[in-house]
Amino acid sequence: MKTAAEKKIILQVDHLKQYFPVKKDSIFKPKAYVKAVDDISFALYEGETLSIVGESGCGKSTTGRAILRLDEPTDGKVHYMGQDILGLNKKEMRKLRGDLQVIFQDPFASLNPRQTVKQILNEAMAIQEVVEKPKRKDRMLELLGYVGLSAESLDRYPHEFSGGQRQRIGIARALAVDPKLIICDEAVSALDVSIQAQILNLLKNLQKQFKLTFLFISHDLSVVRHISDRVMVMYLGKVVEIAEKKELFDSPLHPYTQALLSSIPVPDPTLKRDRVILKGDVPSPIDPPGGCRFHTRCPFAVEKCKQEEPSLRELVKNHFVSCHIAEDLPV
Ligand code: SF4
């Protein structure tokens, strides 16, 4: 296994912010923003799967969309293979979209219901000009083979497939343009557990075969445990912890990560786990708490937590945590 220093960074995100303006109900009120992603930085290494986890509204999907510029980020830098993505014009960005693909949660919504699989795959190849017209049919059959669909699928429409098969079409479409990095946004969340496992295994095999890098966004820790190399935990628009998967699942350092992990069902009924129940709801991202954003729900909060925002620091090698007193907390 390569050390962190030997790994090549494919994507570098620095101080990324994504604020959305809130409609004012009075002209006398100051302008307010939903701070969906608020100053986050991380690197993604070539060939790895980095998962982003957290509750709904933590900013994980917004991060993926901002990287792809599906929503234009408010501030920050995103470098893909050293290239400043946010500085690209429309034409340059369209060209880059071949390298950066996305697989969404709901394949039915992301596939055009009026197009056959053939038209869907053809369109992707035509836009990115990756395969010459006469060779496209062969390429389509090859793609269907990779994702486990038959050649007859080409002339069928999305509604004629099951949810798992539709997700396979979505994966084939992403592969059609020879991507290097795929953002999987809750890609298996809408599927039954047995189908989830099949799609996750398919993604893992394709990753090996095509040397793909995945940014895997999910709220489901069991799924994340299956597919990740590293895991990044977000809370209310901030990164609170990043570590190798085993390290994070074995020794979570942040109280929020500890609470999240304690909620994973244990398959063995003889094993008991102390479940950490967090008090209260997630605060509003329009007016997040000062200091540590988790202090309103943290069972270990001290006075400093209300005043000062903790920085993300490396407490154990390659294990980063954003908590003032993480070294003193029980693991
Ligand atoms: Fe809890 Fe304080 Fe650590 Fe935040 S900084 S996680 S409030 S102990």
Short mmCIF file of C-alpha atoms and ligand atoms in Angstrom, two decimals:
data_model
loop_
_atom_site.label_atom_id
_atom_site.label_comp_id
_atom_site.label_asym_id
_atom_site.label_seq_id
_atom_site.Cartn_x
_atom_site.Cartn_y
_atom_site.Cartn_z
CA MET A 1 0.00 0.00 0.00
CA LYS A 2 1.29 3.45 -0.93
CA THR A 3 2.02 6.00 1.77
CA ALA A 4 0.17 9.33 1.70
CA ALA A 5 3.32 11.03 0.36
CA GLU A 6 3.56 8.59 -2.60
CA LYS A 7 -0.07 8.94 -3.63
CA LYS A 8 -0.97 11.26 -6.45
CA ILE A 9 -3.61 13.88 -5.70
CA ILE A 10 -6.27 13.89 -8.42
CA LEU A 11 -8.57 16.46 -6.80
CA GLN A 12 -7.69 19.17 -4.30
CA VAL A 13 -10.47 21.17 -2.65
CA ASP A 14 -9.46 24.27 -0.69
CA HIS A 15 -11.69 26.44 1.49
CA LEU A 16 -14.77 25.56 -0.55
CA LYS A 17 -17.92 27.48 0.36
CA GLN A 18 -21.41 27.08 -0.99
CA TYR A 19 -23.94 29.59 0.31
CA PHE A 20 -27.49 29.84 -0.99
CA PRO A 21 -29.43 33.10 -0.51
CA VAL A 22 -32.65 32.83 1.50
CA LYS A 23 -35.74 34.67 0.32
CA LYS A 24 -36.37 37.59 2.71
CA ASP A 25 -39.85 38.04 4.17
CA SER A 26 -39.12 41.73 4.91
CA ILE A 27 -36.94 44.31 3.15
CA PHE A 28 -35.76 45.48 6.59
CA LYS A 29 -34.15 42.15 7.39
CA PRO A 30 -30.49 41.62 6.47
CA LYS A 31 -29.72 39.23 3.63
CA ALA A 32 -29.45 35.66 4.94
CA TYR A 33 -27.72 32.61 3.49
CA VAL A 34 -27.94 28.87 3.95
CA LYS A 35 -24.31 27.98 4.59
CA ALA A 36 -24.57 24.51 3.09
CA VAL A 37 -20.80 24.07 2.77
CA ASP A 38 -18.67 26.40 4.81
CA ASP A 39 -14.92 26.45 4.22
CA ILE A 40 -13.94 22.83 3.71
CA SER A 41 -10.64 21.47 2.39
CA PHE A 42 -9.61 17.95 1.45
CA ALA A 43 -7.65 15.96 -1.13
CA LEU A 44 -8.71 12.96 -3.18
CA TYR A 45 -6.00 10.51 -4.22
CA GLU A 46 -5.91 8.79 -7.60
CA GLY A 47 -7.53 5.34 -7.55
CA GLU A 48 -9.07 5.62 -4.09
CA THR A 49 -12.64 5.78 -2.84
CA LEU A 50 -13.18 8.64 -0.44
CA SER A 51 -16.63 8.58 1.12
CA ILE A 52 -18.40 11.62 2.51
CA VAL A 53 -20.89 10.78 5.26
CA GLY A 54 -23.19 12.72 7.52
CA GLU A 55 -26.85 13.34 8.22
CA SER A 56 -29.16 14.87 5.67
CA GLY A 57 -28.33 18.56 5.27
CA CYS A 58 -24.67 18.25 6.33
CA GLY A 59 -23.49 19.48 2.93
CA LYS A 60 -22.19 16.24 1.41
CA SER A 61 -24.23 16.32 -1.82
CA THR A 62 -23.73 20.09 -2.11
CA THR A 63 -19.97 19.46 -1.99
CA GLY A 64 -20.23 17.04 -4.92
CA ARG A 65 -22.36 19.45 -6.93
CA ALA A 66 -20.00 22.36 -6.22
CA ILE A 67 -16.96 20.33 -7.37
CA LEU A 68 -18.74 19.56 -10.64
CA ARG A 69 -19.97 23.17 -10.85
CA LEU A 70 -23.56 21.99 -11.14
CA ASP A 71 -24.03 24.81 -8.63
CA GLU A 72 -21.43 27.56 -8.92
CA PRO A 73 -19.44 27.64 -5.63
CA THR A 74 -19.50 30.81 -3.55
CA ASP A 75 -15.79 30.71 -2.78
CA GLY A 76 -12.76 28.46 -2.62
CA LYS A 77 -10.57 26.53 -5.04
CA VAL A 78 -11.00 23.16 -6.74
CA HIS A 79 -8.02 21.74 -8.63
CA TYR A 80 -8.42 18.64 -10.79
CA MET A 81 -5.04 17.20 -11.83
CA GLY A 82 -3.53 20.59 -10.99
CA GLN A 83 -6.04 22.49 -13.16
CA ASP A 84 -8.16 25.20 -11.54
CA ILE A 85 -11.70 23.97 -12.35
CA LEU A 86 -13.44 27.11 -11.13
CA GLY A 87 -11.40 29.24 -13.53
CA LEU A 88 -12.50 27.30 -16.65
CA ASN A 89 -14.90 28.80 -19.16
CA LYS A 90 -18.02 26.91 -20.31
CA LYS A 91 -16.31 25.25 -23.28
CA GLU A 92 -13.31 24.12 -21.22
CA MET A 93 -15.61 22.87 -18.47
CA ARG A 94 -17.70 20.86 -20.94
CA LYS A 95 -14.53 19.16 -22.18
CA LEU A 96 -13.49 18.35 -18.62
CA ARG A 97 -16.87 16.78 -17.85
CA GLY A 98 -15.69 13.69 -19.73
CA ASP A 99 -13.14 13.09 -16.97
CA LEU A 100 -15.54 13.96 -14.15
CA GLN A 101 -18.73 11.95 -14.16
CA VAL A 102 -21.58 11.61 -11.69
CA ILE A 103 -23.96 8.80 -10.79
CA PHE A 104 -27.09 10.03 -9.03
CA GLN A 105 -29.36 8.36 -6.49
CA ASP A 106 -32.40 8.13 -8.72
CA PRO A 107 -31.41 6.70 -12.10
CA PHE A 108 -34.99 7.03 -13.31
CA ALA A 109 -34.89 10.80 -12.86
CA SER A 110 -31.45 11.14 -14.42
CA LEU A 111 -32.20 9.02 -17.52
CA ASN A 112 -34.31 10.56 -20.26
CA PRO A 113 -37.49 8.40 -20.34
CA ARG A 114 -37.99 9.14 -24.05
CA GLN A 115 -34.58 7.80 -25.04
CA THR A 116 -33.61 4.16 -25.53
CA VAL A 117 -30.44 2.91 -23.90
CA LYS A 118 -28.78 3.17 -27.30
CA GLN A 119 -29.70 6.85 -27.59
CA ILE A 120 -28.62 7.55 -24.00
CA LEU A 121 -25.16 6.02 -24.54
CA ASN A 122 -24.80 7.50 -28.01
CA GLU A 123 -25.58 10.99 -26.73
CA ALA A 124 -22.91 10.74 -24.00
CA MET A 125 -20.28 9.62 -26.53
CA ALA A 126 -21.30 12.24 -29.08
CA ILE A 127 -21.14 15.15 -26.61
CA GLN A 128 -17.67 14.21 -25.42
CA GLU A 129 -16.53 13.06 -28.91
CA VAL A 130 -14.82 10.03 -27.37
CA VAL A 131 -15.74 7.39 -29.97
CA GLU A 132 -16.15 7.84 -33.74
CA LYS A 133 -19.68 7.23 -35.01
CA PRO A 134 -19.03 3.91 -36.85
CA LYS A 135 -17.44 2.38 -33.74
CA ARG A 136 -20.12 3.46 -31.26
CA LYS A 137 -22.35 0.38 -31.54
CA ASP A 138 -19.46 -1.92 -30.64
CA ARG A 139 -18.51 0.36 -27.76
CA MET A 140 -22.12 0.32 -26.49
CA LEU A 141 -22.18 -3.48 -26.46
CA GLU A 142 -18.86 -3.47 -24.63
CA LEU A 143 -20.24 -1.06 -22.02
CA LEU A 144 -23.37 -3.16 -21.49
CA GLY A 145 -21.13 -6.18 -20.96
CA TYR A 146 -19.11 -4.31 -18.31
CA VAL A 147 -22.24 -3.48 -16.32
CA GLY A 148 -23.91 -6.89 -16.75
CA LEU A 149 -26.72 -6.00 -19.18
CA SER A 150 -27.61 -7.91 -22.34
CA ALA A 151 -27.26 -6.60 -25.89
CA GLU A 152 -31.07 -6.55 -26.19
CA SER A 153 -31.13 -3.73 -23.63
CA LEU A 154 -30.01 -1.27 -26.31
CA ASP A 155 -33.46 -0.86 -27.84
CA ARG A 156 -35.36 -0.66 -24.58
CA TYR A 157 -36.47 2.38 -22.56
CA PRO A 158 -35.53 3.11 -18.91
CA HIS A 159 -39.03 2.25 -17.60
CA GLU A 160 -38.63 -1.31 -18.93
CA PHE A 161 -35.83 -1.98 -16.40
CA SER A 162 -35.73 -2.59 -12.65
CA GLY A 163 -34.14 0.00 -10.30
CA GLY A 164 -30.86 -1.94 -10.14
CA GLN A 165 -30.73 -2.33 -13.92
CA ARG A 166 -31.43 1.38 -14.38
CA GLN A 167 -28.51 2.16 -12.10
CA ARG A 168 -26.38 -0.13 -14.30
CA ILE A 169 -27.43 1.98 -17.32
CA GLY A 170 -26.40 5.10 -15.37
CA ILE A 171 -23.01 3.52 -14.71
CA ALA A 172 -22.62 2.51 -18.38
CA ARG A 173 -23.41 6.09 -19.38
CA ALA A 174 -20.76 7.41 -16.98
CA LEU A 175 -18.20 4.89 -18.33
CA ALA A 176 -19.05 5.75 -21.95
CA VAL A 177 -16.87 8.87 -21.84
CA ASP A 178 -13.78 7.25 -20.26
CA PRO A 179 -13.95 9.10 -16.95
CA LYS A 180 -11.17 9.26 -14.38
CA LEU A 181 -13.18 10.46 -11.40
CA ILE A 182 -16.78 9.52 -10.64
CA ILE A 183 -18.88 11.21 -7.98
CA CYS A 184 -21.44 8.70 -6.73
CA ASP A 185 -24.17 10.73 -5.02
CA GLU A 186 -26.23 8.32 -2.87
CA ALA A 187 -25.83 5.98 -5.86
CA VAL A 188 -27.26 2.90 -4.11
CA SER A 189 -29.56 4.53 -1.54
CA ALA A 190 -32.77 3.91 -3.49
CA LEU A 191 -32.04 0.20 -4.03
CA ASP A 192 -32.92 -2.93 -2.02
CA VAL A 193 -30.11 -4.20 0.18
CA SER A 194 -29.34 -7.25 -2.02
CA ILE A 195 -29.23 -5.08 -5.15
CA GLN A 196 -27.10 -2.51 -3.30
CA ALA A 197 -24.47 -5.18 -2.71
CA GLN A 198 -24.44 -6.13 -6.41
CA ILE A 199 -24.02 -2.52 -7.53
CA LEU A 200 -21.31 -1.85 -4.93
CA ASN A 201 -19.39 -4.92 -6.08
CA LEU A 202 -19.82 -3.84 -9.70
CA LEU A 203 -18.44 -0.37 -8.86
CA LYS A 204 -15.48 -1.91 -7.05
CA ASN A 205 -14.67 -4.19 -10.00
CA LEU A 206 -14.97 -1.35 -12.49
CA GLN A 207 -12.74 0.80 -10.31
CA LYS A 208 -10.01 -1.83 -10.47
CA GLN A 209 -10.49 -2.48 -14.17
CA PHE A 210 -10.46 1.17 -15.26
CA LYS A 211 -8.35 2.69 -12.46
CA LEU A 212 -11.20 4.98 -11.44
CA THR A 213 -11.30 7.33 -8.49
CA PHE A 214 -14.57 7.60 -6.56
CA LEU A 215 -15.96 10.33 -4.36
CA PHE A 216 -18.75 8.37 -2.74
CA ILE A 217 -21.48 10.36 -1.02
CA SER A 218 -23.75 8.42 1.32
CA HIS A 219 -25.68 8.65 4.57
CA ASP A 220 -25.46 4.87 4.99
CA LEU A 221 -22.47 3.81 7.09
CA SER A 222 -22.83 0.11 6.21
CA VAL A 223 -22.45 1.00 2.53
CA VAL A 224 -19.54 3.33 3.28
CA ARG A 225 -17.82 0.58 5.27
CA HIS A 226 -18.08 -1.73 2.27
CA ILE A 227 -16.73 0.55 -0.43
CA SER A 228 -14.38 3.16 1.08
CA ASP A 229 -10.63 3.51 1.43
CA ARG A 230 -10.99 6.70 3.46
CA VAL A 231 -13.97 8.38 5.07
CA MET A 232 -14.72 12.06 5.62
CA VAL A 233 -17.46 12.97 8.10
CA MET A 234 -19.38 16.24 7.70
CA TYR A 235 -21.61 18.08 10.14
CA LEU A 236 -23.53 21.25 9.33
CA GLY A 237 -21.36 22.27 6.38
CA LYS A 238 -18.02 21.47 8.04
CA VAL A 239 -15.58 18.56 7.91
CA VAL A 240 -15.28 17.11 11.42
CA GLU A 241 -13.13 14.02 10.78
CA ILE A 242 -11.13 12.31 7.99
CA ALA A 243 -9.28 9.01 8.29
CA GLU A 244 -8.58 5.68 6.64
CA LYS A 245 -11.75 3.57 6.83
CA LYS A 246 -10.47 1.01 9.31
CA GLU A 247 -8.98 3.65 11.56
CA LEU A 248 -12.20 5.67 11.53
CA PHE A 249 -14.50 2.72 12.21
CA ASP A 250 -12.19 1.23 14.87
CA SER A 251 -11.18 4.45 16.63
CA PRO A 252 -13.48 7.38 15.84
CA LEU A 253 -12.17 10.53 17.54
CA HIS A 254 -14.97 13.05 17.05
CA PRO A 255 -18.04 12.77 19.31
CA TYR A 256 -20.31 13.16 16.27
CA THR A 257 -18.60 10.30 14.41
CA GLN A 258 -18.82 8.20 17.57
CA ALA A 259 -22.57 8.83 17.75
CA LEU A 260 -23.05 8.03 14.05
CA LEU A 261 -21.11 4.77 14.31
CA SER A 262 -22.96 3.73 17.45
CA SER A 263 -26.18 3.72 15.44
CA ILE A 264 -25.04 1.02 12.95
CA PRO A 265 -26.98 -2.20 13.63
CA VAL A 266 -24.81 -5.06 14.91
CA PRO A 267 -25.53 -8.34 13.03
CA ASP A 268 -24.78 -10.51 16.11
CA PRO A 269 -27.59 -10.19 18.74
CA THR A 270 -25.22 -11.40 21.50
CA LEU A 271 -23.00 -8.37 20.92
CA LYS A 272 -24.03 -5.19 22.68
CA ARG A 273 -23.06 -1.71 21.64
CA ASP A 274 -23.66 1.44 23.70
CA ARG A 275 -25.73 3.61 21.45
CA VAL A 276 -25.03 7.35 21.76
CA ILE A 277 -28.29 9.27 21.39
CA LEU A 278 -27.66 12.88 20.42
CA LYS A 279 -29.82 15.53 22.05
CA GLY A 280 -31.79 17.99 19.96
CA ASP A 281 -32.02 18.57 16.24
CA VAL A 282 -29.36 19.67 13.81
CA PRO A 283 -29.27 23.52 14.10
CA SER A 284 -30.23 25.70 11.14
CA PRO A 285 -27.47 26.18 8.54
CA ILE A 286 -28.77 29.76 8.12
CA ASP A 287 -27.57 30.71 11.57
CA PRO A 288 -25.23 27.92 12.72
CA PRO A 289 -23.92 27.93 16.31
CA GLY A 290 -20.69 29.84 16.93
CA GLY A 291 -17.53 28.08 18.08
CA CYS A 292 -17.77 24.36 17.39
CA ARG A 293 -20.94 23.82 15.37
CA PHE A 294 -21.57 20.58 17.23
CA HIS A 295 -21.50 22.14 20.71
CA THR A 296 -25.31 22.34 21.05
CA ARG A 297 -25.53 18.54 20.83
CA CYS A 298 -22.14 17.39 22.06
CA PRO A 299 -22.17 15.45 25.35
CA PHE A 300 -18.57 16.57 26.05
CA ALA A 301 -18.85 20.30 25.25
CA VAL A 302 -16.84 22.69 27.44
CA GLU A 303 -16.92 26.49 27.58
CA LYS A 304 -14.20 26.86 24.91
CA CYS A 305 -16.40 24.95 22.44
CA LYS A 306 -18.95 27.76 22.44
CA GLN A 307 -16.32 30.44 21.77
CA GLU A 308 -13.72 29.00 19.44
CA GLU A 309 -14.08 27.06 16.23
CA PRO A 310 -11.81 24.00 16.32
CA SER A 311 -9.45 23.50 13.37
CA LEU A 312 -9.04 20.18 11.56
CA ARG A 313 -5.80 18.76 12.99
CA GLU A 314 -3.86 15.53 12.54
CA LEU A 315 -4.13 13.81 15.90
CA VAL A 316 -2.97 10.38 14.75
CA LYS A 317 -1.04 9.81 11.48
CA ASN A 318 -3.45 10.48 8.57
CA HIS A 319 -6.33 10.84 11.02
CA PHE A 320 -7.68 14.39 11.17
CA VAL A 321 -10.28 15.63 13.62
CA SER A 322 -11.92 18.94 14.35
CA CYS A 323 -12.41 18.95 18.14
CA HIS A 324 -10.65 20.95 20.89
CA ILE A 325 -10.42 18.04 23.29
CA ALA A 326 -10.43 14.92 21.08
CA GLU A 327 -7.27 13.52 22.75
CA ASP A 328 -9.00 13.51 26.12
CA LEU A 329 -12.23 11.84 25.03
CA PRO A 330 -13.02 8.14 25.50
CA VAL A 331 -12.75 6.13 22.23
FE1 SF4 B 1 -17.70 18.53 21.36
FE2 SF4 B 1 -16.24 20.65 21.96
FE3 SF4 B 1 -15.18 18.69 20.58
FE4 SF4 B 1 -16.99 20.30 19.49
S1 SF4 B 1 -14.95 20.88 20.17
S2 SF4 B 1 -16.91 18.11 19.32
S3 SF4 B 1 -18.33 20.66 21.21
S4 SF4 B 1 -15.90 18.58 22.68
#
